[in-house]
CSV table of N, CA and C in Angstrom, one decimal:
chain,number,residue,atom,x,y,z
A,3,UNK,N,-159.4,-45.1,-183.2
A,3,UNK,CA,-159.0,-46.1,-182.5
A,3,UNK,C,-158.8,-45.4,-181.0
A,4,UNK,N,-159.3,-46.0,-180.1
A,4,UNK,CA,-159.7,-45.8,-178.6
A,4,UNK,C,-158.4,-46.6,-177.5
A,5,UNK,N,-157.8,-45.4,-177.0
A,5,UNK,CA,-156.5,-46.4,-176.2
A,5,UNK,C,-156.8,-47.2,-175.0
A,6,UNK,N,-156.1,-48.3,-175.2
A,6,UNK,CA,-157.0,-49.7,-174.1
A,6,UNK,C,-157.5,-49.8,-172.7
A,7,UNK,N,-156.3,-48.3,-172.4
A,7,UNK,CA,-156.1,-48.4,-170.6
A,7,UNK,C,-156.9,-47.2,-170.2
A,8,UNK,N,-157.8,-46.0,-171.0
A,8,UNK,CA,-158.9,-45.5,-170.8
A,8,UNK,C,-159.9,-45.3,-169.7
A,9,UNK,N,-160.1,-47.1,-169.9
A,9,UNK,CA,-161.1,-46.8,-168.2
A,9,UNK,C,-160.3,-47.4,-166.7
A,10,UNK,N,-158.9,-47.7,-166.7
A,10,UNK,CA,-158.5,-47.8,-165.8
A,10,UNK,C,-158.4,-46.3,-165.2
A,11,UNK,N,-157.7,-46.1,-166.2
A,11,UNK,CA,-157.4,-44.5,-166.0
A,11,UNK,C,-158.3,-43.3,-165.5
A,12,UNK,N,-159.8,-43.5,-166.4
A,12,UNK,CA,-160.8,-43.5,-165.7
A,12,UNK,C,-161.4,-43.5,-164.0
A,13,UNK,N,-161.5,-45.1,-164.5
A,13,UNK,CA,-161.2,-45.4,-162.8
A,13,UNK,C,-161.2,-44.9,-161.6
A,14,UNK,N,-159.2,-44.8,-162.3
A,14,UNK,CA,-158.1,-43.7,-161.2
A,14,UNK,C,-159.0,-42.6,-161.2
A,15,UNK,N,-158.9,-41.6,-161.3
A,15,UNK,CA,-158.8,-40.5,-161.8
A,15,UNK,C,-160.5,-40.2,-160.4
A,16,UNK,N,-161.9,-40.4,-161.2
A,16,UNK,CA,-162.9,-40.7,-160.7
A,16,UNK,C,-162.1,-41.1,-159.1
A,17,UNK,N,-161.3,-41.9,-159.0
A,17,UNK,CA,-161.2,-41.9,-157.6
A,17,UNK,C,-160.2,-40.8,-156.7
A,18,UNK,N,-159.7,-40.3,-157.8
A,18,UNK,CA,-158.9,-39.7,-156.4
A,18,UNK,C,-159.5,-38.0,-156.7
A,19,UNK,N,-160.7,-37.9,-157.3
A,19,UNK,CA,-161.9,-36.7,-157.9
A,19,UNK,C,-162.0,-36.5,-155.8
A,20,UNK,N,-162.7,-38.7,-156.4
A,20,UNK,CA,-163.9,-38.5,-155.1
A,20,UNK,C,-163.1,-38.5,-154.2
A,21,UNK,N,-161.7,-38.6,-153.2
A,21,UNK,CA,-161.0,-38.6,-152.1
A,21,UNK,C,-160.6,-37.3,-151.5
A,22,UNK,N,-160.8,-36.3,-153.4
A,22,UNK,CA,-160.1,-34.9,-152.8
A,22,UNK,C,-161.1,-33.7,-152.2
A,23,UNK,N,-162.4,-34.2,-153.2
A,23,UNK,CA,-163.7,-33.5,-152.3
A,23,UNK,C,-164.3,-33.7,-150.5
A,24,UNK,N,-163.0,-34.7,-150.0
A,24,UNK,CA,-163.6,-34.4,-148.2
A,24,UNK,C,-163.2,-33.9,-147.5
A,25,UNK,N,-164.6,-33.6,-147.1
A,25,UNK,CA,-163.9,-32.6,-146.0
A,25,UNK,C,-163.3,-32.2,-144.7
A,26,UNK,N,-162.8,-31.6,-144.9
A,26,UNK,CA,-161.5,-31.2,-143.8
A,26,UNK,C,-162.2,-30.6,-142.3
A,27,UNK,N,-162.5,-31.3,-141.1
A,27,UNK,CA,-162.4,-31.1,-140.3
A,27,UNK,C,-161.6,-30.9,-138.8
A,28,UNK,N,-161.1,-31.1,-139.2
A,28,UNK,CA,-160.0,-30.6,-137.0
A,28,UNK,C,-160.3,-31.4,-135.8
A,29,UNK,N,-161.9,-32.2,-135.7
A,29,UNK,CA,-161.7,-32.7,-134.7
A,29,UNK,C,-161.5,-32.2,-133.5
A,30,UNK,N,-161.2,-31.7,-132.9
A,30,UNK,CA,-160.6,-31.2,-131.7
A,30,UNK,C,-159.0,-31.0,-132.1
A,31,UNK,N,-158.0,-31.7,-132.6
A,31,UNK,CA,-156.7,-32.2,-132.3
A,31,UNK,C,-156.4,-30.8,-132.6
A,32,UNK,N,-155.3,-30.0,-133.4
A,32,UNK,CA,-155.3,-28.9,-133.6
A,32,UNK,C,-154.9,-27.7,-133.1
A,33,UNK,N,-156.3,-27.6,-132.1
A,33,UNK,CA,-156.8,-27.0,-130.9
A,33,UNK,C,-155.8,-27.3,-129.7
A,34,UNK,N,-154.9,-28.2,-129.7
A,34,UNK,CA,-154.6,-28.4,-128.8
A,34,UNK,C,-153.1,-28.4,-128.9
A,35,UNK,N,-152.7,-28.1,-130.0
A,35,UNK,CA,-151.1,-27.6,-129.9
A,35,UNK,C,-150.9,-26.5,-129.4
A,36,UNK,N,-152.1,-25.9,-129.0
A,36,UNK,CA,-151.3,-24.4,-128.2
A,36,UNK,C,-152.0,-24.5,-126.9
A,37,UNK,N,-151.2,-23.8,-126.4
A,37,UNK,CA,-151.7,-24.2,-124.7
A,37,UNK,C,-153.6,-23.5,-125.0
A,38,UNK,N,-154.2,-23.6,-123.4
A,38,UNK,CA,-155.7,-22.6,-123.7
A,38,UNK,C,-154.6,-21.1,-122.9
A,39,UNK,N,-156.0,-20.1,-123.6
A,39,UNK,CA,-155.9,-19.4,-122.9
A,39,UNK,C,-156.8,-18.9,-121.9
A,40,UNK,N,-156.2,-18.6,-121.2
A,40,UNK,CA,-156.9,-18.3,-119.8
A,40,UNK,C,-157.6,-16.7,-120.1
A,41,UNK,N,-158.6,-16.4,-120.3
A,41,UNK,CA,-159.7,-15.3,-120.8
A,41,UNK,C,-160.2,-14.7,-119.7
A,42,UNK,N,-159.7,-14.8,-118.3
A,42,UNK,CA,-160.2,-14.5,-116.9
A,42,UNK,C,-159.3,-14.0,-116.6
A,43,UNK,N,-157.3,-13.6,-117.2
A,43,UNK,CA,-156.2,-12.9,-117.2
A,43,UNK,C,-156.2,-12.4,-117.3
A,44,UNK,N,-156.2,-10.9,-116.4
A,44,UNK,CA,-155.6,-9.7,-118.1
A,44,UNK,C,-154.6,-9.5,-118.0
A,45,UNK,N,-154.9,-9.0,-119.8
A,45,UNK,CA,-153.4,-9.0,-120.6
A,45,UNK,C,-153.1,-7.8,-120.1
A,46,UNK,N,-151.4,-8.1,-120.7
A,46,UNK,CA,-150.5,-6.9,-120.1
A,46,UNK,C,-149.8,-6.2,-121.1
A,47,UNK,N,-150.9,-6.3,-122.3
A,47,UNK,CA,-149.8,-5.9,-123.7
A,47,UNK,C,-151.0,-4.3,-124.0
A,48,UNK,N,-149.6,-4.3,-124.1
A,48,UNK,CA,-150.0,-2.5,-125.0
A,48,UNK,C,-149.0,-2.2,-126.0
A,49,UNK,N,-150.8,-2.0,-126.7
A,49,UNK,CA,-150.9,-1.8,-128.2
A,49,UNK,C,-150.3,-0.5,-129.0
A,50,UNK,N,-150.0,0.0,-128.0
A,50,UNK,CA,-149.3,1.0,-128.2
A,50,UNK,C,-148.0,2.0,-127.9
A,51,UNK,N,-146.9,0.7,-127.4
A,51,UNK,CA,-145.6,-0.2,-127.1
A,51,UNK,C,-144.4,0.9,-127.7
A,52,UNK,N,-145.6,0.5,-129.2
A,52,UNK,CA,-144.0,1.6,-130.8
A,52,UNK,C,-144.8,2.1,-130.7
A,53,UNK,N,-145.4,3.1,-130.9
A,53,UNK,CA,-146.3,3.6,-131.5
A,53,UNK,C,-145.3,5.3,-131.3
A,54,UNK,N,-144.8,6.2,-131.8
A,54,UNK,CA,-144.3,7.5,-131.8
A,54,UNK,C,-145.0,8.5,-132.8
A,55,UNK,N,-145.1,9.5,-132.0
A,55,UNK,CA,-145.8,10.6,-133.0
A,55,UNK,C,-144.4,11.2,-134.2
A,56,UNK,N,-144.5,12.2,-134.7
A,56,UNK,CA,-143.5,12.9,-135.4
A,56,UNK,C,-144.9,14.4,-135.7
A,57,UNK,N,-145.4,14.5,-134.9
A,57,UNK,CA,-146.2,16.6,-135.6
A,57,UNK,C,-145.3,17.1,-135.0
A,58,UNK,N,-143.8,17.6,-135.7
A,58,UNK,CA,-143.3,18.8,-134.7
A,58,UNK,C,-144.1,19.8,-134.2
A,59,UNK,N,-145.2,20.1,-134.9
A,59,UNK,CA,-146.3,21.1,-134.1
A,59,UNK,C,-146.9,21.6,-133.2
A,60,UNK,N,-147.5,19.7,-133.3
A,60,UNK,CA,-147.5,19.5,-131.3
A,60,UNK,C,-146.8,19.4,-130.9
A,61,UNK,N,-144.9,18.9,-131.2
A,61,UNK,CA,-144.6,19.2,-130.9
A,61,UNK,C,-143.9,20.2,-129.8
A,62,UNK,N,-144.3,21.5,-131.1
A,62,UNK,CA,-143.7,22.8,-130.2
A,62,UNK,C,-144.7,23.4,-129.1
A,63,UNK,N,-145.4,22.3,-128.6
A,63,UNK,CA,-146.8,22.8,-127.3
A,63,UNK,C,-145.7,22.2,-126.4
A,64,UNK,N,-144.6,21.8,-126.0
A,64,UNK,CA,-144.2,21.2,-125.1
A,64,UNK,C,-142.7,21.7,-125.2
A,65,UNK,N,-142.1,21.8,-126.2
A,65,UNK,CA,-140.8,22.0,-126.5
A,65,UNK,C,-140.3,23.2,-126.9
A,66,UNK,N,-139.6,23.7,-126.7
A,66,UNK,CA,-138.7,25.3,-127.2
A,66,UNK,C,-137.5,24.4,-128.3
A,67,UNK,N,-138.2,24.6,-129.8
A,67,UNK,CA,-136.4,24.0,-130.1
A,67,UNK,C,-135.6,25.1,-131.0
A,68,UNK,N,-134.4,25.9,-130.3
A,68,UNK,CA,-133.7,26.4,-130.8
A,68,UNK,C,-133.2,26.7,-132.2
A,69,UNK,N,-133.4,25.0,-132.5
A,69,UNK,CA,-132.8,25.0,-134.6
A,69,UNK,C,-134.1,24.7,-135.0
A,70,UNK,N,-133.4,23.9,-136.4
A,70,UNK,CA,-134.3,23.4,-137.8
A,70,UNK,C,-133.5,21.5,-136.5
A,71,UNK,N,-134.1,20.6,-136.5
A,71,UNK,CA,-133.7,19.5,-136.8
A,71,UNK,C,-133.2,18.8,-138.2
A,72,UNK,N,-132.6,18.5,-138.5
A,72,UNK,CA,-132.1,18.1,-139.5
A,72,UNK,C,-133.4,16.7,-140.6
A,73,UNK,N,-133.1,16.0,-139.7
A,73,UNK,CA,-135.0,15.5,-139.5
A,73,UNK,C,-136.1,15.3,-139.2
A,74,UNK,N,-137.2,14.5,-139.6
A,74,UNK,CA,-138.2,14.2,-137.7
A,74,UNK,C,-138.0,14.2,-137.1
A,75,UNK,N,-138.1,14.3,-136.1
A,75,UNK,CA,-138.7,14.1,-134.6
A,75,UNK,C,-139.4,13.5,-134.3
A,76,UNK,N,-139.0,11.7,-133.4
A,76,UNK,CA,-140.0,11.4,-133.1
A,76,UNK,C,-140.1,11.6,-131.0
A,77,UNK,N,-140.7,11.1,-131.0
A,77,UNK,CA,-141.9,11.7,-129.3
A,77,UNK,C,-142.8,10.5,-129.0
A,78,UNK,N,-142.3,10.6,-127.8
A,78,UNK,CA,-143.6,10.2,-127.3
A,78,UNK,C,-144.3,10.8,-126.1
A,79,UNK,N,-145.3,10.8,-125.5
A,79,UNK,CA,-145.2,11.1,-123.9
A,79,UNK,C,-146.0,9.7,-123.6
A,80,UNK,N,-145.8,9.9,-122.2
A,80,UNK,CA,-146.0,8.1,-120.8
A,80,UNK,C,-146.2,9.1,-120.0
A,81,UNK,N,-147.5,8.3,-119.0
A,81,UNK,CA,-146.9,8.9,-117.9
A,81,UNK,C,-146.9,7.8,-117.0
A,82,UNK,N,-146.2,8.8,-116.3
A,82,UNK,CA,-145.3,8.6,-115.8
A,82,UNK,C,-146.2,6.9,-113.7
A,83,UNK,N,-145.5,6.1,-113.2
A,83,UNK,CA,-146.4,5.1,-112.7
A,83,UNK,C,-146.9,5.9,-111.3
A,84,UNK,N,-147.8,5.6,-110.9
A,84,UNK,CA,-148.5,5.6,-109.4
A,84,UNK,C,-148.8,7.7,-109.8
A,85,UNK,N,-149.6,7.7,-110.4
A,85,UNK,CA,-149.8,9.0,-110.8
A,85,UNK,C,-148.7,10.3,-110.4
A,86,UNK,N,-147.7,10.0,-111.0
A,86,UNK,CA,-146.1,11.1,-111.2
A,86,UNK,C,-146.2,12.4,-111.3
A,87,UNK,N,-147.5,12.4,-112.9
A,87,UNK,CA,-146.6,13.6,-114.1
A,87,UNK,C,-147.2,12.4,-115.3
A,88,UNK,N,-146.3,13.2,-115.8
A,88,UNK,CA,-145.7,12.6,-117.5
A,88,UNK,C,-144.8,13.1,-117.6
A,89,UNK,N,-144.2,12.3,-118.9
A,89,UNK,CA,-143.3,11.8,-119.3
A,89,UNK,C,-143.0,12.7,-121.0
A,90,UNK,N,-141.7,13.1,-121.3
A,90,UNK,CA,-142.1,13.7,-122.6
A,90,UNK,C,-140.3,13.1,-122.9
A,91,UNK,N,-140.6,11.9,-124.3
A,91,UNK,CA,-139.4,11.6,-124.6
A,91,UNK,C,-139.3,12.1,-126.2
A,92,UNK,N,-138.3,12.8,-126.8
A,92,UNK,CA,-137.9,13.1,-128.2
A,92,UNK,C,-136.4,12.8,-127.7
A,93,UNK,N,-136.8,12.4,-130.1
A,93,UNK,CA,-134.8,11.9,-130.5
A,93,UNK,C,-135.2,12.7,-131.0
A,94,UNK,N,-133.7,13.7,-131.2
A,94,UNK,CA,-133.8,14.7,-132.3
A,94,UNK,C,-132.1,14.1,-133.5
A,95,UNK,N,-132.6,14.5,-134.7
A,95,UNK,CA,-131.2,14.6,-135.0
A,95,UNK,C,-131.1,16.1,-135.7
A,96,UNK,N,-129.5,16.8,-134.8
A,96,UNK,CA,-129.5,18.2,-135.6
A,96,UNK,C,-128.5,17.9,-136.8
A,97,UNK,N,-128.0,19.0,-137.8
A,97,UNK,CA,-126.8,19.0,-138.1
A,97,UNK,C,-125.3,19.3,-137.8
A,98,UNK,N,-124.5,18.9,-137.8
A,98,UNK,CA,-123.8,18.8,-136.6
A,98,UNK,C,-123.2,20.6,-136.5
A,99,UNK,N,-123.0,22.2,-137.6
A,99,UNK,CA,-123.6,22.6,-136.8
A,99,UNK,C,-124.0,23.0,-135.4
A,100,UNK,N,-125.4,22.9,-136.2
A,100,UNK,CA,-127.1,23.1,-135.3
A,100,UNK,C,-126.2,22.6,-133.5
A,101,UNK,N,-126.5,20.9,-134.1
A,101,UNK,CA,-125.8,20.1,-132.8
A,101,UNK,C,-125.0,20.9,-132.4
A,102,UNK,N,-124.2,21.3,-132.4
A,102,UNK,CA,-122.4,22.4,-131.7
A,102,UNK,C,-123.3,23.7,-131.1
A,103,UNK,N,-124.1,23.8,-131.5
A,103,UNK,CA,-124.8,25.2,-131.7
A,103,UNK,C,-125.3,25.3,-130.4
A,104,UNK,N,-126.3,23.9,-130.0
A,104,UNK,CA,-127.1,23.8,-128.8
A,104,UNK,C,-126.0,23.0,-128.0
A,105,UNK,N,-124.9,22.4,-128.0
A,105,UNK,CA,-124.9,21.6,-126.7
A,105,UNK,C,-123.9,23.0,-126.5
A,106,UNK,N,-123.2,24.0,-127.0
A,106,UNK,CA,-122.5,25.2,-126.4
A,106,UNK,C,-123.9,25.8,-125.4
A,107,UNK,N,-124.9,26.6,-126.3
A,107,UNK,CA,-126.4,27.2,-125.1
A,107,UNK,C,-126.3,26.0,-124.2
A,108,UNK,N,-126.5,24.9,-123.9
A,108,UNK,CA,-127.1,24.2,-122.6
A,108,UNK,C,-125.6,23.7,-121.6
A,109,UNK,N,-124.5,24.3,-122.0
A,109,UNK,CA,-123.4,24.4,-121.4
A,109,UNK,C,-123.1,25.1,-120.3
A,110,UNK,N,-123.6,26.7,-121.1
A,110,UNK,CA,-123.7,28.2,-120.6
A,110,UNK,C,-124.8,27.8,-118.9
A,111,UNK,N,-125.2,26.7,-119.3
A,111,UNK,CA,-126.7,26.5,-118.0
A,111,UNK,C,-125.5,25.7,-117.5
A,112,UNK,N,-125.1,24.4,-117.3
A,112,UNK,CA,-124.8,23.5,-115.9
A,112,UNK,C,-123.4,22.8,-116.7
A,113,UNK,N,-122.6,22.5,-116.0
A,113,UNK,CA,-122.3,21.9,-116.4
A,113,UNK,C,-122.0,19.7,-117.0
A,114,UNK,N,-121.7,19.9,-118.6
A,114,UNK,CA,-122.3,18.6,-119.0
A,114,UNK,C,-121.3,17.3,-118.7
A,115,UNK,N,-122.0,16.4,-118.8
A,115,UNK,CA,-122.2,15.0,-117.5
A,115,UNK,C,-122.4,13.9,-118.3
A,116,UNK,N,-121.4,13.0,-118.3
A,116,UNK,CA,-122.1,11.4,-118.7
A,116,UNK,C,-123.3,11.1,-118.2
A,117,UNK,N,-123.8,10.1,-119.5
A,117,UNK,CA,-125.4,10.2,-119.4
A,117,UNK,C,-125.4,9.1,-120.3
A,118,UNK,N,-126.2,7.7,-120.0
A,118,UNK,CA,-127.1,6.7,-120.3
A,118,UNK,C,-128.0,6.7,-120.7
A,119,UNK,N,-129.4,6.1,-122.8
A,119,UNK,CA,-129.9,7.0,-122.6
A,119,UNK,C,-130.9,5.4,-122.4
A,120,UNK,N,-131.4,4.7,-121.9
A,120,UNK,CA,-132.1,3.0,-122.7
A,120,UNK,C,-133.0,3.3,-123.7
A,121,UNK,N,-133.1,2.4,-124.2
A,121,UNK,CA,-133.2,2.7,-125.7
A,121,UNK,C,-134.6,1.5,-125.5
A,122,UNK,N,-135.4,2.5,-126.5
A,122,UNK,CA,-137.4,2.4,-127.3
A,122,UNK,C,-137.2,1.4,-127.8
A,123,UNK,N,-138.4,1.0,-127.8
A,123,UNK,CA,-137.9,0.1,-129.4
A,123,UNK,C,-138.7,1.4,-131.0
A,124,UNK,N,-139.3,3.2,-130.0
A,124,UNK,CA,-139.6,2.8,-131.1
A,124,UNK,C,-138.1,3.6,-132.4
A,125,UNK,N,-137.8,4.1,-131.2
A,125,UNK,CA,-136.3,4.8,-131.3
A,125,UNK,C,-136.0,5.1,-133.1
A,126,UNK,N,-135.3,5.1,-133.4
A,126,UNK,CA,-134.7,4.8,-135.3
A,126,UNK,C,-133.7,4.0,-135.2
A,127,UNK,N,-133.7,3.2,-136.4
A,127,UNK,CA,-133.3,1.7,-136.1
A,127,UNK,C,-132.1,2.2,-136.0
A,128,UNK,N,-131.0,3.6,-136.1
A,128,UNK,CA,-129.9,3.6,-136.2
A,128,UNK,C,-129.3,3.8,-134.5
A,129,UNK,N,-129.6,4.3,-133.8
A,129,UNK,CA,-130.4,4.2,-132.7
A,129,UNK,C,-130.8,3.3,-131.6
A,130,UNK,N,-131.3,2.3,-132.3
A,130,UNK,CA,-131.1,0.7,-131.6
A,130,UNK,C,-129.8,-0.2,-131.8
A,131,UNK,N,-129.2,0.0,-133.7
A,131,UNK,CA,-128.4,-1.0,-133.5
A,131,UNK,C,-127.5,-0.1,-132.2
A,132,UNK,N,-126.9,1.3,-132.3
A,132,UNK,CA,-125.8,1.9,-131.5
A,132,UNK,C,-126.3,1.6,-129.9
A,133,UNK,N,-127.0,1.3,-129.9
A,133,UNK,CA,-126.5,0.4,-128.2
A,133,UNK,C,-126.6,-0.9,-128.1
A,134,UNK,N,-126.6,-1.5,-129.2
A,134,UNK,CA,-126.2,-2.9,-128.8
A,134,UNK,C,-124.5,-3.0,-128.9
A,135,UNK,N,-124.0,-1.8,-129.6
A,135,UNK,CA,-122.6,-1.8,-129.9
A,135,UNK,C,-122.2,-1.6,-128.2
A,136,UNK,N,-122.6,-1.5,-127.2
A,136,UNK,CA,-122.1,-0.4,-126.3
A,136,UNK,C,-121.8,-1.4,-125.1
A,137,UNK,N,-122.3,-2.5,-125.0
A,137,UNK,CA,-121.7,-3.7,-124.2
A,137,UNK,C,-123.0,-4.1,-123.3
A,138,UNK,N,-124.3,-2.9,-123.1
A,138,UNK,CA,-124.5,-2.8,-122.0
A,138,UNK,C,-126.1,-2.9,-122.2
A,139,UNK,N,-126.1,-2.4,-123.7
A,139,UNK,CA,-127.4,-2.4,-124.2
A,139,UNK,C,-128.4,-1.1,-123.7
A,140,UNK,N,-127.2,0.5,-124.0
A,140,UNK,CA,-127.8,1.3,-123.5
A,140,UNK,C,-127.4,2.3,-124.6
A,141,UNK,N,-127.1,4.0,-124.4
A,141,UNK,CA,-126.9,4.5,-125.8
A,141,UNK,C,-125.8,5.3,-124.8
A,142,UNK,N,-124.9,5.2,-125.1
A,142,UNK,CA,-124.5,6.6,-123.7
A,142,UNK,C,-123.7,7.7,-124.6
A,143,UNK,N,-124.1,9.1,-123.7
A,143,UNK,CA,-123.0,10.3,-124.5
A,143,UNK,C,-122.6,11.3,-123.8
A,144,UNK,N,-123.3,12.5,-123.8
A,144,UNK,CA,-122.7,13.8,-123.4
A,144,UNK,C,-124.5,14.3,-122.7
A,145,UNK,N,-124.5,14.7,-121.3
A,145,UNK,CA,-126.1,15.1,-120.5
A,145,UNK,C,-125.6,16.7,-120.1
A,146,UNK,N,-127.4,16.8,-120.7
A,146,UNK,CA,-126.7,18.7,-120.6
A,146,UNK,C,-128.7,18.8,-119.8
A,147,UNK,N,-128.4,19.7,-118.7
A,147,UNK,CA,-129.8,20.2,-118.4
A,147,UNK,C,-130.3,21.1,-119.3
A,148,UNK,N,-131.6,20.8,-118.8
A,148,UNK,CA,-132.6,21.1,-120.4
A,148,UNK,C,-133.7,22.1,-120.3
A,149,UNK,N,-133.8,22.2,-119.1
A,149,UNK,CA,-134.9,22.4,-117.9
A,149,UNK,C,-135.5,24.1,-118.6
A,150,UNK,N,-134.4,24.8,-120.7
A,150,UNK,CA,-135.0,25.7,-120.9
A,150,UNK,C,-135.3,25.7,-121.5
A,151,UNK,N,-135.1,24.2,-122.0
A,151,UNK,CA,-136.3,23.7,-123.6
A,151,UNK,C,-138.3,23.3,-122.8
A,152,UNK,N,-137.4,22.8,-122.2
A,152,UNK,CA,-139.4,22.5,-121.7
A,152,UNK,C,-140.1,23.7,-121.8
A,153,UNK,N,-141.6,23.6,-121.8
A,153,UNK,CA,-142.8,24.2,-121.6
A,153,UNK,C,-143.9,23.5,-121.1
A,154,UNK,N,-145.1,24.9,-120.4
A,154,UNK,CA,-145.4,23.7,-119.2
A,154,UNK,C,-146.6,22.8,-120.2
A,155,UNK,N,-145.8,21.6,-119.6
A,155,UNK,CA,-146.8,20.7,-118.1
A,155,UNK,C,-145.2,21.0,-118.2
A,156,UNK,N,-144.8,20.8,-118.6
A,156,UNK,CA,-143.3,20.3,-118.2
A,156,UNK,C,-141.7,20.3,-117.7
A,157,UNK,N,-140.8,20.8,-116.8
A,157,UNK,CA,-140.9,21.8,-115.8
A,157,UNK,C,-138.8,21.2,-115.6
A,158,UNK,N,-139.0,19.7,-115.3
A,158,UNK,CA,-137.0,19.4,-115.7
A,158,UNK,C,-136.8,18.5,-116.6
A,159,UNK,N,-135.6,18.4,-116.6
A,159,UNK,CA,-135.5,17.8,-118.1
A,159,UNK,C,-134.0,17.3,-118.2
A,160,UNK,N,-133.0,16.2,-119.5
A,160,UNK,CA,-132.6,16.7,-119.9
A,160,UNK,C,-132.6,16.2,-121.2
A,161,UNK,N,-131.1,16.6,-121.8
A,161,UNK,CA,-130.9,16.2,-123.2
A,161,UNK,C,-129.8,16.0,-123.2
A,162,UNK,N,-129.1,14.2,-124.2
A,162,UNK,CA,-128.4,13.7,-124.0
A,162,UNK,C,-127.9,14.0,-125.2
A,163,UNK,N,-126.2,14.4,-126.0
A,163,UNK,CA,-126.4,14.2,-127.3
A,163,UNK,C,-125.4,13.0,-126.7
A,164,UNK,N,-126.0,12.0,-127.6
A,164,UNK,CA,-125.8,10.0,-128.0
A,164,UNK,C,-123.6,10.4,-128.6
A,165,UNK,N,-123.7,9.9,-127.9
A,165,UNK,CA,-121.7,9.5,-128.8
A,165,UNK,C,-121.7,9.3,-129.8
A,166,UNK,N,-121.0,10.4,-130.5
A,166,UNK,CA,-120.6,10.3,-132.5
A,166,UNK,C,-121.5,9.6,-133.6
A,167,UNK,N,-122.5,10.2,-133.1
A,167,UNK,CA,-124.0,10.4,-133.9
A,167,UNK,C,-124.1,12.0,-134.1
A,168,UNK,N,-125.5,12.2,-134.6
A,168,UNK,CA,-125.6,13.7,-134.5
A,168,UNK,C,-127.3,13.5,-134.1
A,169,UNK,N,-127.8,12.5,-133.4
A,169,UNK,CA,-129.2,12.0,-132.2
A,169,UNK,C,-128.8,13.2,-131.2
A,170,UNK,N,-130.2,13.4,-130.5
A,170,UNK,CA,-130.0,13.9,-129.1
A,170,UNK,C,-131.5,13.3,-128.6
A,171,UNK,N,-131.0,12.6,-127.7
A,171,UNK,CA,-132.2,12.4,-126.3
A,171,UNK,C,-133.3,13.8,-126.0
A,172,UNK,N,-133.8,14.2,-125.4
A,172,UNK,CA,-134.6,14.7,-124.6
A,172,UNK,C,-135.8,14.2,-124.0
A,173,UNK,N,-135.5,14.2,-122.7
A,173,UNK,CA,-136.8,14.0,-122.0
A,173,UNK,C,-136.8,15.0,-120.5
A,174,UNK,N,-138.4,15.3,-121.0
A,174,UNK,CA,-138.6,16.1,-120.3
A,174,UNK,C,-139.7,15.2,-118.9
A,175,UNK,N,-139.9,16.2,-117.3
A,175,UNK,CA,-140.5,15.6,-117.0
A,175,UNK,C,-141.9,16.8,-116.9
A,176,UNK,N,-143.3,16.1,-115.6
A,176,UNK,CA,-143.8,17.3,-115.8
A,176,UNK,C,-143.5,17.6,-114.0
A,177,UNK,N,-142.9,17.4,-113.0
A,177,UNK,CA,-142.8,16.7,-111.7
A,177,UNK,C,-141.3,16.5,-111.7
């Protein structure tokens, strides 16, 4: 025995199938939801802005590291504005003992001073989180003259031990 409403059901399924096969066209309205791009305007986006290196071998070409870091160091070399040279920024994490030895060694080359470091987007997450607790979005610490750590072409710089951490931020410049 055939179900008496089969014809109605078949008709409804055919109509549903027919409408589901309609082509999805834009008709230009979806593009009106976002602003038009000005292709003549130069892009200021630096695709390398968040890129840091971690090659200890390549870093050793620029820096005399007296102690082995407790974990891989991250670093980045940037051009200074107006062709004023280069800047090297390195984030180290040393063991407590090696950190103390390094601070003692550098204290013999000049008086330590209060210092602040602006965190970079490529810094380890712990440092980025720490900067938000200081109230002014900087990393505070003790600074040391780090010229003795620099290798050519770098000449001057500072090493900042970030307060209450095992992190050190080294900044060297060619001028």
